[in-house]
């Protein structure tokens, strides 16, 4: 087996080329790092910062949108609750108005009925008086014709009352 040193000696390396190439590479690396990598790294850092800010802004906006959505939902729920309360209040007022109108109508109907009953009672009394007067006149005529004489006032009233009572009894029996 051949060792690594033997392999290197057989390759016939030129050490001054390797050294000059290494120095050139190091100089090139230093120049690239100073003039190319630093600005590129600066651009990458700036871009990274912009991306971070955009992400933070997006996150802030998302949180704001979420807060506004929750506020909107609360407001909407409040509006719905308020609408239900107003509707219920309106229905309650309608029921109260209906009840008041019904009570007023009943009261008016009772007054009309009472007035009608009073009028009927007055008419009945009036008819009874007219009937009594008619009966009295008839009784007087009949009595005068039957007796052919004029009665005195007391006898006249007694006869009339008897005839009226008899007539009333007969009529109430029918």
mmCIF file with all atom_site columns, C-alpha atoms in Angstrom:
data_model
loop_
_atom_site.group_PDB
_atom_site.id
_atom_site.type_symbol
_atom_site.label_atom_id
_atom_site.label_alt_id
_atom_site.label_comp_id
_atom_site.label_asym_id
_atom_site.label_entity_id
_atom_site.label_seq_id
_atom_site.pdbx_PDB_ins_code
_atom_site.Cartn_x
_atom_site.Cartn_y
_atom_site.Cartn_z
_atom_site.occupancy
_atom_site.B_iso_or_equiv
_atom_site.pdbx_formal_charge
_atom_site.auth_seq_id
_atom_site.auth_comp_id
_atom_site.auth_asym_id
_atom_site.auth_atom_id
_atom_site.pdbx_PDB_model_num
ATOM 1   C CA . UNK A 1 1   ? 0.000    0.000  0.000  1.00 0.00 ? 1   UNK A CA 1
ATOM 2   C CA . UNK A 1 2   ? 1.002    3.438  -0.820 1.00 0.00 ? 2   UNK A CA 1
ATOM 3   C CA . UNK A 1 3   ? 0.891    6.188  1.830  1.00 0.00 ? 3   UNK A CA 1
ATOM 4   C CA . UNK A 1 4   ? -0.501   9.644  1.343  1.00 0.00 ? 4   UNK A CA 1
ATOM 5   C CA . UNK A 1 5   ? 2.911    11.307 1.223  1.00 0.00 ? 5   UNK A CA 1
ATOM 6   C CA . UNK A 1 6   ? 4.036    9.036  -1.537 1.00 0.00 ? 6   UNK A CA 1
ATOM 7   C CA . UNK A 1 7   ? 0.939    9.870  -3.520 1.00 0.00 ? 7   UNK A CA 1
ATOM 8   C CA . UNK A 1 8   ? 1.629    13.604 -3.124 1.00 0.00 ? 8   UNK A CA 1
ATOM 9   C CA . UNK A 1 9   ? 5.230    13.173 -4.200 1.00 0.00 ? 9   UNK A CA 1
ATOM 10  C CA . UNK A 1 10  ? 4.179    11.275 -7.275 1.00 0.00 ? 10  UNK A CA 1
ATOM 11  C CA . UNK A 1 11  ? 1.747    14.009 -8.302 1.00 0.00 ? 11  UNK A CA 1
ATOM 12  C CA . UNK A 1 12  ? 4.540    16.409 -8.890 1.00 0.00 ? 12  UNK A CA 1
ATOM 13  C CA . UNK A 1 13  ? 2.827    19.335 -7.251 1.00 0.00 ? 13  UNK A CA 1
ATOM 14  C CA . UNK A 1 14  ? 4.118    22.775 -7.630 1.00 0.00 ? 14  UNK A CA 1
ATOM 15  C CA . UNK A 1 15  ? 3.942    24.356 -4.244 1.00 0.00 ? 15  UNK A CA 1
ATOM 16  C CA . UNK A 1 16  ? 4.488    27.888 -5.355 1.00 0.00 ? 16  UNK A CA 1
ATOM 17  C CA . UNK A 1 17  ? 1.386    27.575 -7.614 1.00 0.00 ? 17  UNK A CA 1
ATOM 18  C CA . UNK A 1 18  ? -0.692   26.203 -4.760 1.00 0.00 ? 18  UNK A CA 1
ATOM 19  C CA . UNK A 1 19  ? 0.539    28.943 -2.454 1.00 0.00 ? 19  UNK A CA 1
ATOM 20  C CA . UNK A 1 20  ? -0.072   31.707 -5.007 1.00 0.00 ? 20  UNK A CA 1
ATOM 21  C CA . UNK A 1 21  ? -3.520   30.277 -5.826 1.00 0.00 ? 21  UNK A CA 1
ATOM 22  C CA . UNK A 1 22  ? -4.385   30.089 -2.118 1.00 0.00 ? 22  UNK A CA 1
ATOM 23  C CA . UNK A 1 23  ? -3.259   33.696 -1.581 1.00 0.00 ? 23  UNK A CA 1
ATOM 24  C CA . UNK A 1 24  ? -5.227   34.791 -4.668 1.00 0.00 ? 24  UNK A CA 1
ATOM 25  C CA . UNK A 1 25  ? -8.278   32.892 -3.445 1.00 0.00 ? 25  UNK A CA 1
ATOM 26  C CA . UNK A 1 26  ? -8.024   34.473 0.014  1.00 0.00 ? 26  UNK A CA 1
ATOM 27  C CA . UNK A 1 27  ? -7.679   37.952 -1.511 1.00 0.00 ? 27  UNK A CA 1
ATOM 28  C CA . UNK A 1 28  ? -10.621  37.262 -3.823 1.00 0.00 ? 28  UNK A CA 1
ATOM 29  C CA . UNK A 1 29  ? -12.663  35.957 -0.884 1.00 0.00 ? 29  UNK A CA 1
ATOM 30  C CA . UNK A 1 30  ? -11.785  39.046 1.187  1.00 0.00 ? 30  UNK A CA 1
ATOM 31  C CA . UNK A 1 31  ? -12.711  41.368 -1.719 1.00 0.00 ? 31  UNK A CA 1
ATOM 32  C CA . UNK A 1 32  ? -15.950  39.532 -2.387 1.00 0.00 ? 32  UNK A CA 1
ATOM 33  C CA . UNK A 1 33  ? -16.806  39.572 1.269  1.00 0.00 ? 33  UNK A CA 1
ATOM 34  C CA . UNK A 1 34  ? -16.066  43.267 1.577  1.00 0.00 ? 34  UNK A CA 1
ATOM 35  C CA . UNK A 1 35  ? -17.647  44.457 -1.660 1.00 0.00 ? 35  UNK A CA 1
ATOM 36  C CA . UNK A 1 36  ? -20.151  41.796 -2.668 1.00 0.00 ? 36  UNK A CA 1
ATOM 37  C CA . UNK A 1 37  ? -21.201  39.708 0.327  1.00 0.00 ? 37  UNK A CA 1
ATOM 38  C CA . UNK A 1 38  ? -21.586  42.649 2.726  1.00 0.00 ? 38  UNK A CA 1
ATOM 39  C CA . UNK A 1 39  ? -23.998  44.568 0.443  1.00 0.00 ? 39  UNK A CA 1
ATOM 40  C CA . UNK A 1 40  ? -25.828  41.347 -0.406 1.00 0.00 ? 40  UNK A CA 1
ATOM 41  C CA . UNK A 1 41  ? -26.078  40.501 3.286  1.00 0.00 ? 41  UNK A CA 1
ATOM 42  C CA . UNK A 1 42  ? -27.232  44.078 3.940  1.00 0.00 ? 42  UNK A CA 1
ATOM 43  C CA . UNK A 1 43  ? -29.902  43.702 1.210  1.00 0.00 ? 43  UNK A CA 1
ATOM 44  C CA . UNK A 1 44  ? -30.940  40.342 2.682  1.00 0.00 ? 44  UNK A CA 1
ATOM 45  C CA . UNK A 1 45  ? -31.145  41.854 6.196  1.00 0.00 ? 45  UNK A CA 1
ATOM 46  C CA . UNK A 1 46  ? -33.215  44.777 4.872  1.00 0.00 ? 46  UNK A CA 1
ATOM 47  C CA . UNK A 1 47  ? -35.467  42.417 2.979  1.00 0.00 ? 47  UNK A CA 1
ATOM 48  C CA . UNK A 1 48  ? -35.804  40.224 6.049  1.00 0.00 ? 48  UNK A CA 1
ATOM 49  C CA . UNK A 1 49  ? -36.705  43.336 8.091  1.00 0.00 ? 49  UNK A CA 1
ATOM 50  C CA . UNK A 1 50  ? -39.313  44.401 5.470  1.00 0.00 ? 50  UNK A CA 1
ATOM 51  C CA . UNK A 1 51  ? -40.815  40.899 5.461  1.00 0.00 ? 51  UNK A CA 1
ATOM 52  C CA . UNK A 1 52  ? -40.893  40.900 9.264  1.00 0.00 ? 52  UNK A CA 1
ATOM 53  C CA . UNK A 1 53  ? -42.636  44.313 9.261  1.00 0.00 ? 53  UNK A CA 1
ATOM 54  C CA . UNK A 1 54  ? -45.138  43.162 6.642  1.00 0.00 ? 54  UNK A CA 1
ATOM 55  C CA . UNK A 1 55  ? -45.868  40.062 8.708  1.00 0.00 ? 55  UNK A CA 1
ATOM 56  C CA . UNK A 1 56  ? -46.245  42.163 11.871 1.00 0.00 ? 56  UNK A CA 1
ATOM 57  C CA . UNK A 1 57  ? -48.524  44.619 10.033 1.00 0.00 ? 57  UNK A CA 1
ATOM 58  C CA . UNK A 1 58  ? -50.564  41.733 8.647  1.00 0.00 ? 58  UNK A CA 1
ATOM 59  C CA . UNK A 1 59  ? -50.821  40.232 12.123 1.00 0.00 ? 59  UNK A CA 1
ATOM 60  C CA . UNK A 1 60  ? -51.841  43.606 13.576 1.00 0.00 ? 60  UNK A CA 1
ATOM 61  C CA . UNK A 1 61  ? -54.424  44.057 10.827 1.00 0.00 ? 61  UNK A CA 1
ATOM 62  C CA . UNK A 1 62  ? -55.721  40.531 11.356 1.00 0.00 ? 62  UNK A CA 1
ATOM 63  C CA . UNK A 1 63  ? -56.082  41.251 15.088 1.00 0.00 ? 63  UNK A CA 1
ATOM 64  C CA . UNK A 1 64  ? -57.832  44.551 14.278 1.00 0.00 ? 64  UNK A CA 1
ATOM 65  C CA . UNK A 1 65  ? -60.161  42.809 11.812 1.00 0.00 ? 65  UNK A CA 1
ATOM 66  C CA . UNK A 1 66  ? -60.913  40.161 14.435 1.00 0.00 ? 66  UNK A CA 1
ATOM 67  C CA . UNK A 1 67  ? -61.619  42.852 17.032 1.00 0.00 ? 67  UNK A CA 1
ATOM 68  C CA . UNK A 1 68  ? -63.871  44.729 14.595 1.00 0.00 ? 68  UNK A CA 1
ATOM 69  C CA . UNK A 1 69  ? -65.682  41.505 13.667 1.00 0.00 ? 69  UNK A CA 1
ATOM 70  C CA . UNK A 1 70  ? -66.336  40.728 17.330 1.00 0.00 ? 70  UNK A CA 1
ATOM 71  C CA . UNK A 1 71  ? -67.486  44.296 17.919 1.00 0.00 ? 71  UNK A CA 1
ATOM 72  C CA . UNK A 1 72  ? -69.746  44.055 14.848 1.00 0.00 ? 72  UNK A CA 1
ATOM 73  C CA . UNK A 1 73  ? -71.218  40.763 16.084 1.00 0.00 ? 73  UNK A CA 1
ATOM 74  C CA . UNK A 1 74  ? -71.842  42.263 19.538 1.00 0.00 ? 74  UNK A CA 1
ATOM 75  C CA . UNK A 1 75  ? -73.410  45.320 17.939 1.00 0.00 ? 75  UNK A CA 1
ATOM 76  C CA . UNK A 1 76  ? -75.533  43.142 15.656 1.00 0.00 ? 76  UNK A CA 1
ATOM 77  C CA . UNK A 1 77  ? -76.668  41.024 18.619 1.00 0.00 ? 77  UNK A CA 1
ATOM 78  C CA . UNK A 1 78  ? -77.509  44.232 20.511 1.00 0.00 ? 78  UNK A CA 1
ATOM 79  C CA . UNK A 1 79  ? -79.480  45.546 17.530 1.00 0.00 ? 79  UNK A CA 1
ATOM 80  C CA . UNK A 1 80  ? -81.377  42.250 17.221 1.00 0.00 ? 80  UNK A CA 1
ATOM 81  C CA . UNK A 1 81  ? -82.125  42.277 20.940 1.00 0.00 ? 81  UNK A CA 1
ATOM 82  C CA . UNK A 1 82  ? -83.245  45.897 20.749 1.00 0.00 ? 82  UNK A CA 1
ATOM 83  C CA . UNK A 1 83  ? -85.445  45.130 17.725 1.00 0.00 ? 83  UNK A CA 1
ATOM 84  C CA . UNK A 1 84  ? -87.021  42.200 19.576 1.00 0.00 ? 84  UNK A CA 1
ATOM 85  C CA . UNK A 1 85  ? -87.631  44.417 22.616 1.00 0.00 ? 85  UNK A CA 1
ATOM 86  C CA . UNK A 1 86  ? -89.196  47.158 20.471 1.00 0.00 ? 86  UNK A CA 1
ATOM 87  C CA . UNK A 1 87  ? -91.364  44.624 18.669 1.00 0.00 ? 87  UNK A CA 1
ATOM 88  C CA . UNK A 1 88  ? -92.465  43.134 21.961 1.00 0.00 ? 88  UNK A CA 1
ATOM 89  C CA . UNK A 1 89  ? -93.173  46.623 23.331 1.00 0.00 ? 89  UNK A CA 1
ATOM 90  C CA . UNK A 1 90  ? -95.195  47.498 20.224 1.00 0.00 ? 90  UNK A CA 1
ATOM 91  C CA . UNK A 1 91  ? -97.173  44.277 20.561 1.00 0.00 ? 91  UNK A CA 1
ATOM 92  C CA . UNK A 1 92  ? -97.773  45.034 24.235 1.00 0.00 ? 92  UNK A CA 1
ATOM 93  C CA . UNK A 1 93  ? -98.997  48.527 23.345 1.00 0.00 ? 93  UNK A CA 1
ATOM 94  C CA . UNK A 1 94  ? -101.248 47.081 20.642 1.00 0.00 ? 94  UNK A CA 1
ATOM 95  C CA . UNK A 1 95  ? -102.725 44.623 23.131 1.00 0.00 ? 95  UNK A CA 1
ATOM 96  C CA . UNK A 1 96  ? -103.265 47.428 25.630 1.00 0.00 ? 96  UNK A CA 1
ATOM 97  C CA . UNK A 1 97  ? -104.898 49.606 22.969 1.00 0.00 ? 97  UNK A CA 1
ATOM 98  C CA . UNK A 1 98  ? -107.104 46.684 21.925 1.00 0.00 ? 98  UNK A CA 1
ATOM 99  C CA . UNK A 1 99  ? -108.076 46.031 25.538 1.00 0.00 ? 99  UNK A CA 1
ATOM 100 C CA . UNK A 1 100 ? -108.808 49.732 26.068 1.00 0.00 ? 100 UNK A CA 1
ATOM 101 C CA . UNK A 1 101 ? -110.942 49.852 22.917 1.00 0.00 ? 101 UNK A CA 1
ATOM 102 C CA . UNK A 1 102 ? -112.805 46.713 23.953 1.00 0.00 ? 102 UNK A CA 1
ATOM 103 C CA . UNK A 1 103 ? -113.393 48.084 27.446 1.00 0.00 ? 103 UNK A CA 1
ATOM 104 C CA . UNK A 1 104 ? -114.597 51.375 25.979 1.00 0.00 ? 104 UNK A CA 1
ATOM 105 C CA . UNK A 1 105 ? -116.894 49.560 23.553 1.00 0.00 ? 105 UNK A CA 1
ATOM 106 C CA . UNK A 1 106 ? -118.301 47.417 26.367 1.00 0.00 ? 106 UNK A CA 1
ATOM 107 C CA . UNK A 1 107 ? -118.834 50.501 28.491 1.00 0.00 ? 107 UNK A CA 1
ATOM 108 C CA . UNK A 1 108 ? -120.619 52.288 25.637 1.00 0.00 ? 108 UNK A CA 1
ATOM 109 C CA . UNK A 1 109 ? -122.735 49.212 24.947 1.00 0.00 ? 109 UNK A CA 1
ATOM 110 C CA . UNK A 1 110 ? -123.694 49.018 28.624 1.00 0.00 ? 110 UNK A CA 1
ATOM 111 C CA . UNK A 1 111 ? -124.609 52.725 28.633 1.00 0.00 ? 111 UNK A CA 1
ATOM 112 C CA . UNK A 1 112 ? -126.673 52.316 25.463 1.00 0.00 ? 112 UNK A CA 1
ATOM 113 C CA . UNK A 1 113 ? -128.378 49.243 26.934 1.00 0.00 ? 113 UNK A CA 1
ATOM 114 C CA . UNK A 1 114 ? -129.053 51.068 30.199 1.00 0.00 ? 114 UNK A CA 1
ATOM 115 C CA . UNK A 1 115 ? -130.471 54.085 28.334 1.00 0.00 ? 115 UNK A CA 1
ATOM 116 C CA . UNK A 1 116 ? -132.632 51.762 26.244 1.00 0.00 ? 116 UNK A CA 1
ATOM 117 C CA . UNK A 1 117 ? -133.884 49.995 29.366 1.00 0.00 ? 117 UNK A CA 1
ATOM 118 C CA . UNK A 1 118 ? -134.624 53.347 31.005 1.00 0.00 ? 118 UNK A CA 1
ATOM 119 C CA . UNK A 1 119 ? -136.435 54.487 27.867 1.00 0.00 ? 119 UNK A CA 1
ATOM 120 C CA . UNK A 1 120 ? -138.396 51.247 27.763 1.00 0.00 ? 120 UNK A CA 1
ATOM 121 C CA . UNK A 1 121 ? -139.319 51.716 31.424 1.00 0.00 ? 121 UNK A CA 1
ATOM 122 C CA . UNK A 1 122 ? -140.418 55.305 30.751 1.00 0.00 ? 122 UNK A CA 1
ATOM 123 C CA . UNK A 1 123 ? -142.407 54.223 27.711 1.00 0.00 ? 123 UNK A CA 1
ATOM 124 C CA . UNK A 1 124 ? -144.006 51.436 29.742 1.00 0.00 ? 124 UNK A CA 1
ATOM 125 C CA . UNK A 1 125 ? -144.970 53.869 32.493 1.00 0.00 ? 125 UNK A CA 1
ATOM 126 C CA . UNK A 1 126 ? -146.274 56.270 29.879 1.00 0.00 ? 126 UNK A CA 1
ATOM 127 C CA . UNK A 1 127 ? -148.292 53.503 28.240 1.00 0.00 ? 127 UNK A CA 1
ATOM 128 C CA . UNK A 1 128 ? -149.620 52.371 31.616 1.00 0.00 ? 128 UNK A CA 1
ATOM 129 C CA . UNK A 1 129 ? -150.710 55.946 32.370 1.00 0.00 ? 129 UNK A CA 1
ATOM 130 C CA . UNK A 1 130 ? -152.272 56.314 28.916 1.00 0.00 ? 130 UNK A CA 1
ATOM 131 C CA . UNK A 1 131 ? -153.913 52.925 29.253 1.00 0.00 ? 131 UNK A CA 1
ATOM 132 C CA . UNK A 1 132 ? -155.189 53.824 32.697 1.00 0.00 ? 132 UNK A CA 1
ATOM 133 C CA . UNK A 1 133 ? -156.589 57.122 31.375 1.00 0.00 ? 133 UNK A CA 1
ATOM 134 C CA . UNK A 1 134 ? -158.137 55.273 28.431 1.00 0.00 ? 134 UNK A CA 1
ATOM 135 C CA . UNK A 1 135 ? -159.612 52.638 30.698 1.00 0.00 ? 135 UNK A CA 1
ATOM 136 C CA . UNK A 1 136 ? -160.870 55.320 33.058 1.00 0.00 ? 136 UNK A CA 1
ATOM 137 C CA . UNK A 1 137 ? -162.556 57.173 30.196 1.00 0.00 ? 137 UNK A CA 1
ATOM 138 C CA . UNK A 1 138 ? -164.044 53.934 28.891 1.00 0.00 ? 138 UNK A CA 1
ATOM 139 C CA . UNK A 1 139 ? -165.176 52.938 32.326 1.00 0.00 ? 139 UNK A CA 1
ATOM 140 C CA . UNK A 1 140 ? -166.819 56.299 32.853 1.00 0.00 ? 140 UNK A CA 1
ATOM 141 C CA . UNK A 1 141 ? -168.636 56.113 29.546 1.00 0.00 ? 141 UNK A CA 1
ATOM 142 C CA . UNK A 1 142 ? -169.690 52.544 30.138 1.00 0.00 ? 142 UNK A CA 1
ATOM 143 C CA . UNK A 1 143 ? -170.781 53.326 33.653 1.00 0.00 ? 143 UNK A CA 1
ATOM 144 C CA . UNK A 1 144 ? -172.749 56.363 32.534 1.00 0.00 ? 144 UNK A CA 1
ATOM 145 C CA . UNK A 1 145 ? -174.420 54.394 29.827 1.00 0.00 ? 145 UNK A CA 1
ATOM 146 C CA . UNK A 1 146 ? -175.119 51.482 32.092 1.00 0.00 ? 146 UNK A CA 1
ATOM 147 C CA . UNK A 1 147 ? -176.372 53.494 34.986 1.00 0.00 ? 147 UNK A CA 1
ATOM 148 C CA . UNK A 1 148 ? -177.552 56.448 32.980 1.00 0.00 ? 148 UNK A CA 1
ATOM 149 C CA . UNK A 1 149 ? -176.643 58.695 35.692 1.00 0.00 ? 149 UNK A CA 1
ATOM 150 C CA . UNK A 1 150 ? -173.675 60.670 36.868 1.00 0.00 ? 150 UNK A CA 1
ATOM 151 C CA . UNK A 1 151 ? -171.697 59.355 39.844 1.00 0.00 ? 151 UNK A CA 1
ATOM 152 C CA . UNK A 1 152 ? -170.153 61.453 42.542 1.00 0.00 ? 152 UNK A CA 1
ATOM 153 C CA . UNK A 1 153 ? -166.399 61.700 42.687 1.00 0.00 ? 153 UNK A CA 1
ATOM 154 C CA . UNK A 1 154 ? -165.710 59.074 45.401 1.00 0.00 ? 154 UNK A CA 1
ATOM 155 C CA . UNK A 1 155 ? -168.000 56.485 43.884 1.00 0.00 ? 155 UNK A CA 1
ATOM 156 C CA . UNK A 1 156 ? -166.524 57.283 40.529 1.00 0.00 ? 156 UNK A CA 1
ATOM 157 C CA . UNK A 1 157 ? -162.952 56.564 41.732 1.00 0.00 ? 157 UNK A CA 1
ATOM 158 C CA . UNK A 1 158 ? -163.920 53.376 43.481 1.00 0.00 ? 158 UNK A CA 1
ATOM 159 C CA . UNK A 1 159 ? -165.628 52.078 40.387 1.00 0.00 ? 159 UNK A CA 1
ATOM 160 C CA . UNK A 1 160 ? -162.607 52.995 38.221 1.00 0.00 ? 160 UNK A CA 1
ATOM 161 C CA . UNK A 1 161 ? -160.117 51.357 40.570 1.00 0.00 ? 161 UNK A CA 1
ATOM 162 C CA . UNK A 1 162 ? -162.187 48.180 40.667 1.00 0.00 ? 162 UNK A CA 1
ATOM 163 C CA . UNK A 1 163 ? -162.389 48.033 36.879 1.00 0.00 ? 163 UNK A CA 1
ATOM 164 C CA . UNK A 1 164 ? -158.628 48.731 36.491 1.00 0.00 ? 164 UNK A CA 1
ATOM 165 C CA . UNK A 1 165 ? -157.646 46.103 39.013 1.00 0.00 ? 165 UNK A CA 1
ATOM 166 C CA . UNK A 1 166 ? -159.922 43.585 37.365 1.00 0.00 ? 166 UNK A CA 1
ATOM 167 C CA . UNK A 1 167 ? -158.491 44.410 33.918 1.00 0.00 ? 167 UNK A CA 1
ATOM 168 C CA . UNK A 1 168 ? -154.899 44.230 35.180 1.00 0.00 ? 168 UNK A CA 1
ATOM 169 C CA . UNK A 1 169 ? -155.530 40.857 36.822 1.00 0.00 ? 169 UNK A CA 1
ATOM 170 C CA . UNK A 1 170 ? -157.050 39.518 33.642 1.00 0.00 ? 170 UNK A CA 1
ATOM 171 C CA . UNK A 1 171 ? -154.189 40.824 31.506 1.00 0.00 ? 171 UNK A CA 1
ATOM 172 C CA . UNK A 1 172 ? -151.472 39.484 33.812 1.00 0.00 ? 172 UNK A CA 1
ATOM 173 C CA . UNK A 1 173 ? -153.158 36.108 33.825 1.00 0.00 ? 173 UNK A CA 1
ATOM 174 C CA . UNK A 1 174 ? -152.818 35.935 30.040 1.00 0.00 ? 174 UNK A CA 1
#
